[in-house]
Coordinates of C-alpha atoms in Angstrom, one line a residue:
Chain A
M296 CA 43.0 7.1 -25.7
P297 CA 41.2 10.4 -27.1
A298 CA 37.4 10.7 -27.1
P299 CA 35.6 10.2 -30.9
Q300 CA 34.5 12.1 -32.7
C301 CA 30.3 12.6 -32.4
A302 CA 28.6 10.2 -34.4
S303 CA 25.8 12.7 -35.4
C304 CA 27.2 16.1 -35.4
H305 CA 31.6 15.2 -36.8
K306 CA 32.0 18.2 -35.4
A307 CA 32.2 17.9 -31.4
R308 CA 33.9 15.3 -29.3
A309 CA 31.5 12.7 -28.4
A310 CA 30.7 12.9 -24.1
L311 CA 28.9 9.1 -24.1
R312 CA 28.0 6.3 -25.4
R313 CA 24.8 5.8 -25.5
P314 CA 23.7 2.6 -24.1
R315 CA 21.4 1.0 -26.5
S316 CA 22.8 1.9 -29.5
G317 CA 26.1 2.0 -29.0
Q318 CA 26.3 5.2 -31.0
A319 CA 28.8 7.7 -29.4
L320 CA 27.8 11.4 -29.4
C321 CA 28.6 15.3 -27.8
T322 CA 26.3 16.6 -25.2
N323 CA 24.2 18.8 -27.4
C324 CA 23.2 15.7 -29.9
F325 CA 23.1 13.6 -27.0
C326 CA 20.5 15.6 -25.4
A327 CA 18.7 16.7 -28.5
A328 CA 18.6 12.2 -28.9
F329 CA 16.7 12.0 -25.1
E330 CA 14.7 14.9 -25.3
A331 CA 13.6 13.6 -29.1
E332 CA 12.6 10.7 -27.6
V333 CA 11.1 11.5 -24.1
L334 CA 8.1 13.4 -27.4
H335 CA 7.7 10.1 -28.9
T336 CA 7.0 8.0 -25.4
V337 CA 4.2 10.6 -25.1
V338 CA 2.7 10.9 -28.5
A339 CA 3.3 7.2 -29.8
G340 CA 1.6 6.2 -27.0
R341 CA -0.7 9.1 -26.9
L342 CA -0.3 10.3 -23.3
L343 CA -0.7 13.5 -22.3
P344 CA -3.2 15.1 -25.5
P345 CA -3.0 18.7 -26.8
G346 CA -5.3 20.8 -24.3
A347 CA -4.2 18.4 -21.2
V348 CA -3.2 19.6 -17.5
V349 CA -0.6 18.2 -16.6
A350 CA 0.3 17.0 -12.7
V351 CA 3.9 16.6 -12.4
G352 CA 4.7 14.8 -9.5
A353 CA 8.1 17.1 -8.6
S354 CA 10.5 15.4 -5.8
G355 CA 13.2 17.4 -6.2
G356 CA 15.4 14.9 -6.6
K357 CA 17.1 14.3 -10.6
D358 CA 14.4 12.1 -12.7
S359 CA 11.8 14.6 -11.0
T360 CA 14.0 17.3 -12.1
V361 CA 14.7 16.1 -15.8
L362 CA 11.0 15.5 -16.2
A363 CA 9.7 18.7 -16.2
H364 CA 12.5 20.5 -17.8
V365 CA 12.4 18.6 -20.8
L366 CA 8.2 18.5 -20.4
R367 CA 8.4 22.3 -19.8
E368 CA 10.5 22.0 -23.5
L369 CA 8.7 19.8 -24.9
A370 CA 5.1 21.8 -23.5
P371 CA 4.5 24.2 -26.6
R372 CA 4.5 21.1 -28.7
L373 CA 2.7 19.7 -27.2
G374 CA -0.1 21.2 -26.1
I375 CA 0.1 21.1 -22.6
S376 CA 0.2 23.6 -19.6
L377 CA 1.8 21.9 -16.6
H378 CA 1.6 22.2 -12.4
L379 CA 4.1 20.9 -10.4
V380 CA 2.5 19.0 -7.0
A381 CA 5.1 17.9 -4.3
V382 CA 4.6 15.6 -1.2
D383 CA 5.2 16.6 1.7
E384 CA 5.3 12.9 4.0
G385 CA 6.9 14.4 7.0
I386 CA 9.8 13.1 6.8
G387 CA 12.2 15.8 9.3
G388 CA 15.7 17.1 8.3
Y389 CA 15.2 15.0 4.4
R390 CA 12.1 16.4 2.6
D391 CA 12.3 20.2 4.4
A392 CA 15.5 20.7 2.0
A393 CA 14.0 17.9 -1.1
L394 CA 11.1 20.9 -0.7
A395 CA 13.4 24.2 -0.8
A396 CA 14.5 22.2 -4.4
V397 CA 11.9 22.0 -5.8
R398 CA 10.4 25.9 -4.6
R399 CA 13.4 27.1 -6.4
Q400 CA 12.8 25.4 -9.6
A401 CA 9.4 25.9 -9.7
A402 CA 11.0 30.2 -9.4
R403 CA 13.1 28.9 -11.9
W404 CA 11.1 27.6 -14.3
E405 CA 7.2 30.2 -13.8
L406 CA 5.7 26.8 -13.3
P407 CA 3.3 27.0 -10.3
L408 CA 3.8 25.0 -7.7
T409 CA 1.4 22.8 -4.9
V410 CA 2.5 21.1 -1.8
V411 CA 0.3 18.4 -0.2
A412 CA 1.0 16.6 3.1
Y413 CA 0.3 13.8 4.9
A414 CA -0.5 15.3 7.6
E415 CA -2.7 17.1 6.0
L416 CA -4.7 14.3 4.1
F417 CA -3.9 11.7 6.3
G418 CA -5.6 12.8 10.1
G419 CA -2.2 13.8 11.2
W420 CA 0.1 11.0 10.4
T421 CA 3.1 12.1 9.4
M422 CA 6.4 9.2 7.4
D423 CA 7.8 9.9 10.5
A424 CA 4.8 8.8 13.0
V425 CA 4.1 5.9 11.5
A426 CA 7.7 4.9 11.3
R427 CA 7.9 5.4 15.2
S428 CA 4.1 3.1 15.0
T429 CA 6.3 0.6 12.6
A430 CA 9.2 0.4 14.6
G431 CA 9.0 -1.5 17.0
S432 CA 7.0 -4.7 14.8
G433 CA 9.2 -6.7 14.4
R434 CA 9.4 -5.7 10.0
S435 CA 11.2 -2.1 9.6
R436 CA 11.1 -2.1 6.1
S437 CA 6.7 -1.6 6.5
C438 CA 7.7 2.1 7.3
C439 CA 8.3 2.1 3.0
T440 CA 4.8 0.3 2.4
F441 CA 3.2 3.1 3.4
C442 CA 4.4 5.9 2.2
G443 CA 5.1 3.7 -1.1
V444 CA 0.5 3.5 -1.0
L445 CA 0.0 7.4 0.6
R446 CA 1.9 9.2 -1.6
R447 CA 0.3 7.8 -4.8
R448 CA -2.9 9.3 -2.8
A449 CA -1.7 12.6 -2.3
L450 CA 0.0 13.0 -5.8
E451 CA -3.2 12.1 -6.7
E452 CA -5.7 14.1 -4.3
G453 CA -2.2 17.0 -5.3
A454 CA -3.6 16.8 -9.5
R455 CA -7.0 17.1 -8.3
R456 CA -6.5 20.8 -6.5
V457 CA -5.1 21.8 -9.6
G458 CA -7.9 20.6 -11.8
A459 CA -5.3 18.0 -13.3
T460 CA -6.4 15.7 -16.0
H461 CA -3.1 13.7 -16.2
V462 CA -0.6 12.8 -13.7
V463 CA 3.4 12.1 -14.2
T464 CA 5.9 11.0 -12.6
G465 CA 10.0 10.0 -12.9
H466 CA 10.2 6.8 -13.1
N467 CA 12.9 5.9 -14.9
A468 CA 14.1 2.3 -17.0
D469 CA 15.9 0.9 -13.7
D470 CA 12.9 2.2 -11.1
M471 CA 10.7 0.5 -13.7
A472 CA 13.4 -2.5 -13.8
E473 CA 13.9 -2.6 -10.4
T474 CA 9.9 -2.9 -9.3
V475 CA 9.3 -6.2 -11.3
L476 CA 12.0 -8.4 -9.8
M477 CA 10.4 -7.0 -6.3
N478 CA 7.1 -8.1 -7.5
F479 CA 8.1 -11.6 -9.2
L480 CA 10.3 -11.6 -5.4
R481 CA 7.3 -10.6 -3.7
G482 CA 4.9 -13.0 -5.7
D483 CA 2.5 -10.4 -6.1
A484 CA 0.6 -11.5 -9.0
G485 CA -2.1 -9.1 -9.2
R486 CA 1.1 -5.9 -9.7
L487 CA 3.1 -8.0 -12.1
A488 CA -0.9 -7.7 -14.0
R489 CA -0.7 -4.4 -14.2
G490 CA 2.5 -3.3 -14.0
G491 CA 3.3 -3.8 -17.9
G492 CA 2.1 -1.3 -19.7
L493 CA 3.5 3.0 -20.3
G494 CA 0.3 4.6 -18.3
S495 CA -2.6 3.7 -16.5
P496 CA -5.8 4.3 -18.0
G497 CA -7.3 5.7 -14.7
E498 CA -9.9 3.0 -14.2
G499 CA -12.4 3.4 -10.6
G500 CA -12.0 7.9 -11.4
A501 CA -8.0 7.6 -11.2
L502 CA -6.8 10.3 -12.9
P503 CA -5.1 8.7 -16.6
R504 CA -1.3 8.2 -14.7
C505 CA 1.4 8.0 -16.9
R506 CA 6.2 7.8 -16.6
P507 CA 7.8 9.5 -20.0
L508 CA 10.4 7.9 -19.1
Q509 CA 9.8 4.8 -18.5
L510 CA 12.2 4.0 -21.2
A511 CA 15.1 6.4 -20.5
S512 CA 17.9 4.5 -18.6
Q513 CA 19.2 6.1 -15.0
K514 CA 22.5 6.6 -16.2
E515 CA 21.2 8.8 -19.2
V516 CA 19.0 10.8 -16.7
V517 CA 21.7 11.6 -14.7
L518 CA 23.8 12.8 -17.7
Y519 CA 21.2 14.1 -18.8
A520 CA 20.6 16.3 -15.8
H521 CA 24.4 17.2 -15.3
F522 CA 24.8 17.9 -18.3
R523 CA 21.2 20.6 -19.0
R524 CA 23.1 21.9 -15.3
L525 CA 20.0 20.8 -14.1
D526 CA 20.3 21.4 -9.9
Y527 CA 18.3 19.0 -8.1
F528 CA 18.2 17.3 -4.8
S529 CA 20.3 13.9 -4.6
E530 CA 20.0 12.9 -0.5
E531 CA 18.9 9.7 0.3
C532 CA 15.7 9.5 2.4
V533 CA 16.6 8.7 5.6
Y534 CA 14.3 5.7 5.9
A535 CA 15.7 4.2 2.9
P536 CA 18.1 1.5 3.9
E537 CA 15.1 -0.5 5.0
A538 CA 13.2 -0.5 1.9
F539 CA 13.0 -3.9 0.2
R540 CA 13.8 -1.8 -3.0
G541 CA 17.4 -1.6 -2.4
H542 CA 17.7 -5.6 -2.6
A543 CA 16.4 -5.8 -5.3
R544 CA 18.8 -2.5 -6.9
D545 CA 22.0 -4.3 -5.2
L546 CA 20.6 -6.9 -7.9
L547 CA 20.0 -5.0 -11.0
K548 CA 23.1 -3.0 -10.5
L549 CA 25.2 -6.1 -10.8
L550 CA 23.1 -7.5 -13.4
E551 CA 23.8 -5.0 -15.5
A552 CA 27.1 -4.8 -14.8
A553 CA 27.2 -8.0 -16.4
R554 CA 24.3 -8.1 -19.2
P555 CA 24.2 -3.8 -19.8
S556 CA 20.8 -4.7 -21.7
A557 CA 19.2 -6.2 -18.7
V558 CA 17.1 -3.5 -17.2
L559 CA 15.5 -2.5 -20.7
D560 CA 14.9 -6.4 -21.3
L561 CA 13.6 -7.1 -17.8
V562 CA 10.5 -3.9 -18.8
H563 CA 10.0 -6.0 -21.3
S564 CA 9.2 -8.9 -20.3
A565 CA 6.7 -8.1 -17.7
E566 CA 5.0 -6.3 -20.3
R567 CA 4.5 -9.7 -22.4
L568 CA 3.9 -11.5 -19.3
A569 CA 0.3 -13.4 -20.0
L570 CA -1.0 -15.2 -16.0
A571 CA -2.0 -17.9 -15.6
P572 CA -6.2 -17.9 -15.4
A573 CA -5.9 -18.6 -11.6
A574 CA -3.8 -16.1 -10.9
R575 CA -5.2 -13.1 -11.8
P576 CA -6.4 -10.8 -9.9
P577 CA -10.7 -10.6 -9.8
P578 CA -11.9 -7.6 -11.6
P579 CA -11.4 -4.4 -8.7
G580 CA -14.1 -3.2 -7.0
A581 CA -14.4 0.0 -5.4
C582 CA -13.1 0.9 -1.3
S583 CA -16.4 1.2 1.1
R584 CA -14.3 4.2 2.5
C585 CA -13.8 6.4 0.1
G586 CA -14.6 4.8 -3.3
A587 CA -11.5 4.4 -4.8
L588 CA -10.4 1.2 -7.2
A589 CA -9.9 -1.5 -4.3
S590 CA -9.1 -5.6 -4.5
R591 CA -11.3 -6.0 -0.9
A592 CA -13.6 -4.3 1.1
L593 CA -11.1 -1.5 2.1
C594 CA -8.1 0.4 -0.4
Q595 CA -4.7 -0.1 0.0
A596 CA -4.8 3.6 1.2
C597 CA -7.6 3.1 3.5
A598 CA -6.4 -0.1 5.2
L599 CA -3.5 0.9 6.2
L600 CA -4.9 3.9 8.1
D601 CA -6.7 1.3 9.3
G602 CA -4.3 -0.2 10.7
L603 CA -2.2 2.5 12.0
N604 CA -6.1 4.1 13.6
R605 CA -6.4 1.3 16.0
G606 CA -2.8 0.5 16.8
R607 CA -2.2 -2.8 14.5
P608 CA -0.1 -1.2 12.1
R609 CA 0.7 -4.7 10.3
L610 CA -3.0 -5.1 9.7
A611 CA -3.0 -4.7 6.0
I612 CA 0.3 -5.4 5.0
G613 CA 1.6 -9.1 3.5
K614 CA 0.5 -11.7 1.1
G615 CA -3.5 -12.6 1.5
R616 CA -4.0 -9.9 4.8
R617 CA -4.5 -12.0 7.2
G618 CA -5.3 -9.2 9.5
L619 CA -8.2 -7.8 7.3
D620 CA -9.7 -11.3 6.2
E621 CA -9.8 -11.5 10.6
E622 CA -11.7 -8.8 10.8
G623 CA -14.5 -9.2 8.6
P624 CA -15.8 -12.0 5.7
P625 CA -15.9 -11.0 2.3
G626 CA -19.6 -10.5 1.1
P627 CA -22.6 -8.8 3.0
R628 CA -20.8 -6.1 5.1
E629 CA -21.0 -6.3 8.6
P630 CA -20.2 -3.4 11.1
Q631 CA -16.3 -3.4 12.3
P632 CA -15.4 -4.7 15.8
S633 CA -15.3 -1.8 17.5
G634 CA -12.0 -0.9 18.8
P635 CA -10.0 2.6 20.0
P636 CA -11.6 5.1 18.3
T637 CA -10.1 7.3 15.5
S638 CA -10.0 10.9 16.3
E639 CA -10.9 12.2 13.3
P640 CA -12.5 10.9 10.3
I641 CA -10.8 9.9 7.4
P642 CA -10.7 12.3 5.1
G643 CA -13.0 11.6 1.8
F644 CA -10.6 12.1 -0.7
Chain B
M74 CA 57.6 7.0 -14.1
A75 CA 55.2 9.6 -13.7
A76 CA 55.7 13.4 -13.2
P77 CA 53.7 14.6 -10.7
L78 CA 49.9 16.5 -12.1
S79 CA 48.2 18.9 -11.2
V80 CA 44.2 17.5 -11.2
Q81 CA 40.8 18.0 -10.5
V82 CA 38.2 15.6 -8.3
E83 CA 34.7 16.6 -7.8
F84 CA 31.9 14.5 -6.6
G85 CA 28.2 15.0 -7.6
G86 CA 24.7 13.1 -6.7
G87 CA 25.6 12.9 -3.4
A88 CA 28.7 11.1 -3.3
E89 CA 30.3 14.1 -1.5
L90 CA 28.5 13.0 1.5
L91 CA 31.1 10.3 1.4
F92 CA 34.5 13.6 1.2
D93 CA 32.5 15.4 3.8
G94 CA 30.7 16.7 1.8
V95 CA 32.8 18.8 -0.4
K96 CA 32.7 18.5 -4.1
K97 CA 35.4 19.9 -5.2
H98 CA 38.9 18.8 -4.7
Q99 CA 41.8 20.2 -6.2
V100 CA 44.8 17.6 -6.0
T101 CA 48.7 17.6 -6.7
L102 CA 49.4 13.7 -7.3
P103 CA 53.1 12.9 -6.4
G104 CA 55.4 11.7 -8.7
Q105 CA 55.5 7.9 -8.7
E106 CA 57.4 4.8 -10.4
E107 CA 53.3 3.5 -11.8
P108 CA 51.3 5.9 -14.5
W109 CA 48.4 7.5 -12.9
D110 CA 46.0 6.4 -14.1
I111 CA 41.8 6.5 -13.2
R112 CA 42.9 2.8 -11.5
N113 CA 46.1 3.8 -9.3
L114 CA 43.9 7.0 -8.8
L115 CA 41.1 5.9 -7.1
V116 CA 44.1 3.9 -5.3
W117 CA 44.8 7.8 -4.0
I118 CA 41.5 8.6 -3.4
K119 CA 40.7 6.1 -0.8
K120 CA 43.6 6.1 0.9
N121 CA 43.8 9.9 1.4
L122 CA 40.3 12.1 0.7
L123 CA 37.8 8.9 1.2
K124 CA 36.3 10.3 5.3
E125 CA 33.7 6.6 5.1
R126 CA 32.6 4.0 4.2
P127 CA 34.9 2.8 1.2
E128 CA 32.7 0.7 0.2
L129 CA 29.4 2.9 -0.9
F130 CA 32.4 4.5 -3.6
I131 CA 34.8 1.9 -4.5
R132 CA 34.5 -2.3 -5.6
G133 CA 37.3 -4.4 -6.0
D134 CA 39.8 -1.7 -7.9
S135 CA 36.5 0.4 -10.1
V136 CA 34.0 2.1 -8.3
R137 CA 30.8 1.0 -6.7
P138 CA 28.1 0.0 -10.0
G139 CA 25.3 3.4 -10.0
I140 CA 28.4 5.6 -9.7
L141 CA 29.4 7.4 -12.8
V142 CA 32.8 8.7 -14.1
L143 CA 33.6 11.6 -15.5
V144 CA 36.3 12.9 -17.6
N145 CA 36.2 16.6 -19.0
D146 CA 33.2 15.9 -19.2
A147 CA 33.1 12.8 -21.5
D148 CA 31.8 9.4 -19.8
W149 CA 35.0 7.6 -18.6
E150 CA 34.0 4.5 -21.5
L151 CA 34.8 5.8 -24.2
L152 CA 38.2 6.5 -22.9
G153 CA 39.5 3.5 -22.1
E154 CA 37.8 3.2 -18.0
L155 CA 40.5 2.7 -15.6
D156 CA 43.5 2.0 -17.7
Y157 CA 42.8 6.1 -18.8
Q158 CA 46.1 7.8 -18.4
L159 CA 45.5 11.0 -16.5
Q160 CA 47.1 14.9 -17.7
D161 CA 47.8 17.5 -16.6
Q162 CA 44.6 20.2 -15.4
D163 CA 42.3 16.9 -16.6
S164 CA 38.8 17.3 -14.1
I165 CA 37.4 13.8 -13.2
L166 CA 33.8 14.0 -11.6
F167 CA 32.6 11.3 -9.7
I168 CA 28.7 10.9 -10.1
S169 CA 26.3 9.3 -8.0
T170 CA 22.7 7.4 -9.6
L171 CA 22.3 5.3 -6.3
H172 CA 19.0 7.2 -4.7
G173 CA 15.5 8.4 -5.5
G174 CA 14.3 10.5 -8.2

């Protein structure tokens, strides 16, 4: 059967049916609607005020490519300036190719690009080194746990270097829904409590962060990139098959096939969640080493790096962080027990 | 009874890795008893083009969830999905969404 006519302009042939409204739109009307929704998300949420210097987390992948392209289109209207920040985790054969895509984009869009490398920020710990260090510990998926924490820290550092006032990342609705599932499956009350909002206001001195594509379904992000002929890097990280997120993703895809609105419904449920008093996390303090927001003596990044440097990579992973509690009691700080000397002090960031 | 058809089959978003990295395939589908719809095209692709790990592309008689199908740049949802009858010179594009962004 031939495709129906576009419900918006009534002139062109429809190219897709929007998942939420069921409306059939042609490529131009769809792209315009997609851009208008991102604009609305940003304006209604007051996410990026006029004058903002916005660091865009750019991985070369489909989401950050679409994010950067759309924000660039909207920048004059919003009165913001953009700066691409790419994180080099040090994953051989994967990240180099992805960074090449980011460099092409920076050149094509005439946007400044800054690259921050794990090796430089974290005392030589590339993801390949972390993967080797965690390989023998029986929990093969733990290297991705490190990457999630360290990448956020690296992005923050890159944003500071370029004088940014805000950080944006390309997380889409499917990513958010996967995260909600993961947090439930791991019993992570703290993250569930924080997970709902559209933006992090930036506690503890951190830059405000937001995700302008948070309400866009992954399918629409990919179709937008296709219709606008955007060049992006589409290979999977070599470590991704080991990540726990893959299980959440598979489950979400099955759920979506049965009930298409499940993706956005999950995100909305998380937004409306209220935790029982006993489950609420204590108000966070500051990391004793670097000053960043932390719910324990050391922030997650410092704790993970500590574990790596002591040759005990599992130290800070898992519920309750049993390893950390072994090292010293909460309360007045005691000197840490001596272990193998670290080769460099952890840089202050 | 279906006449032979000439169509372009394209893979993107990483799906091309299952097809020797080749994105565009100009394909001639032979005349056969059954009609050439997407359902039968998938069977043909699995048999003749797919180089490895069929479970990453096909599930049951359809594509794996997360793989988008566009016919002449339109979502196959609008065209009847597996039942869409292929025309000569059609372009069928399979885009994988199953990777980080």
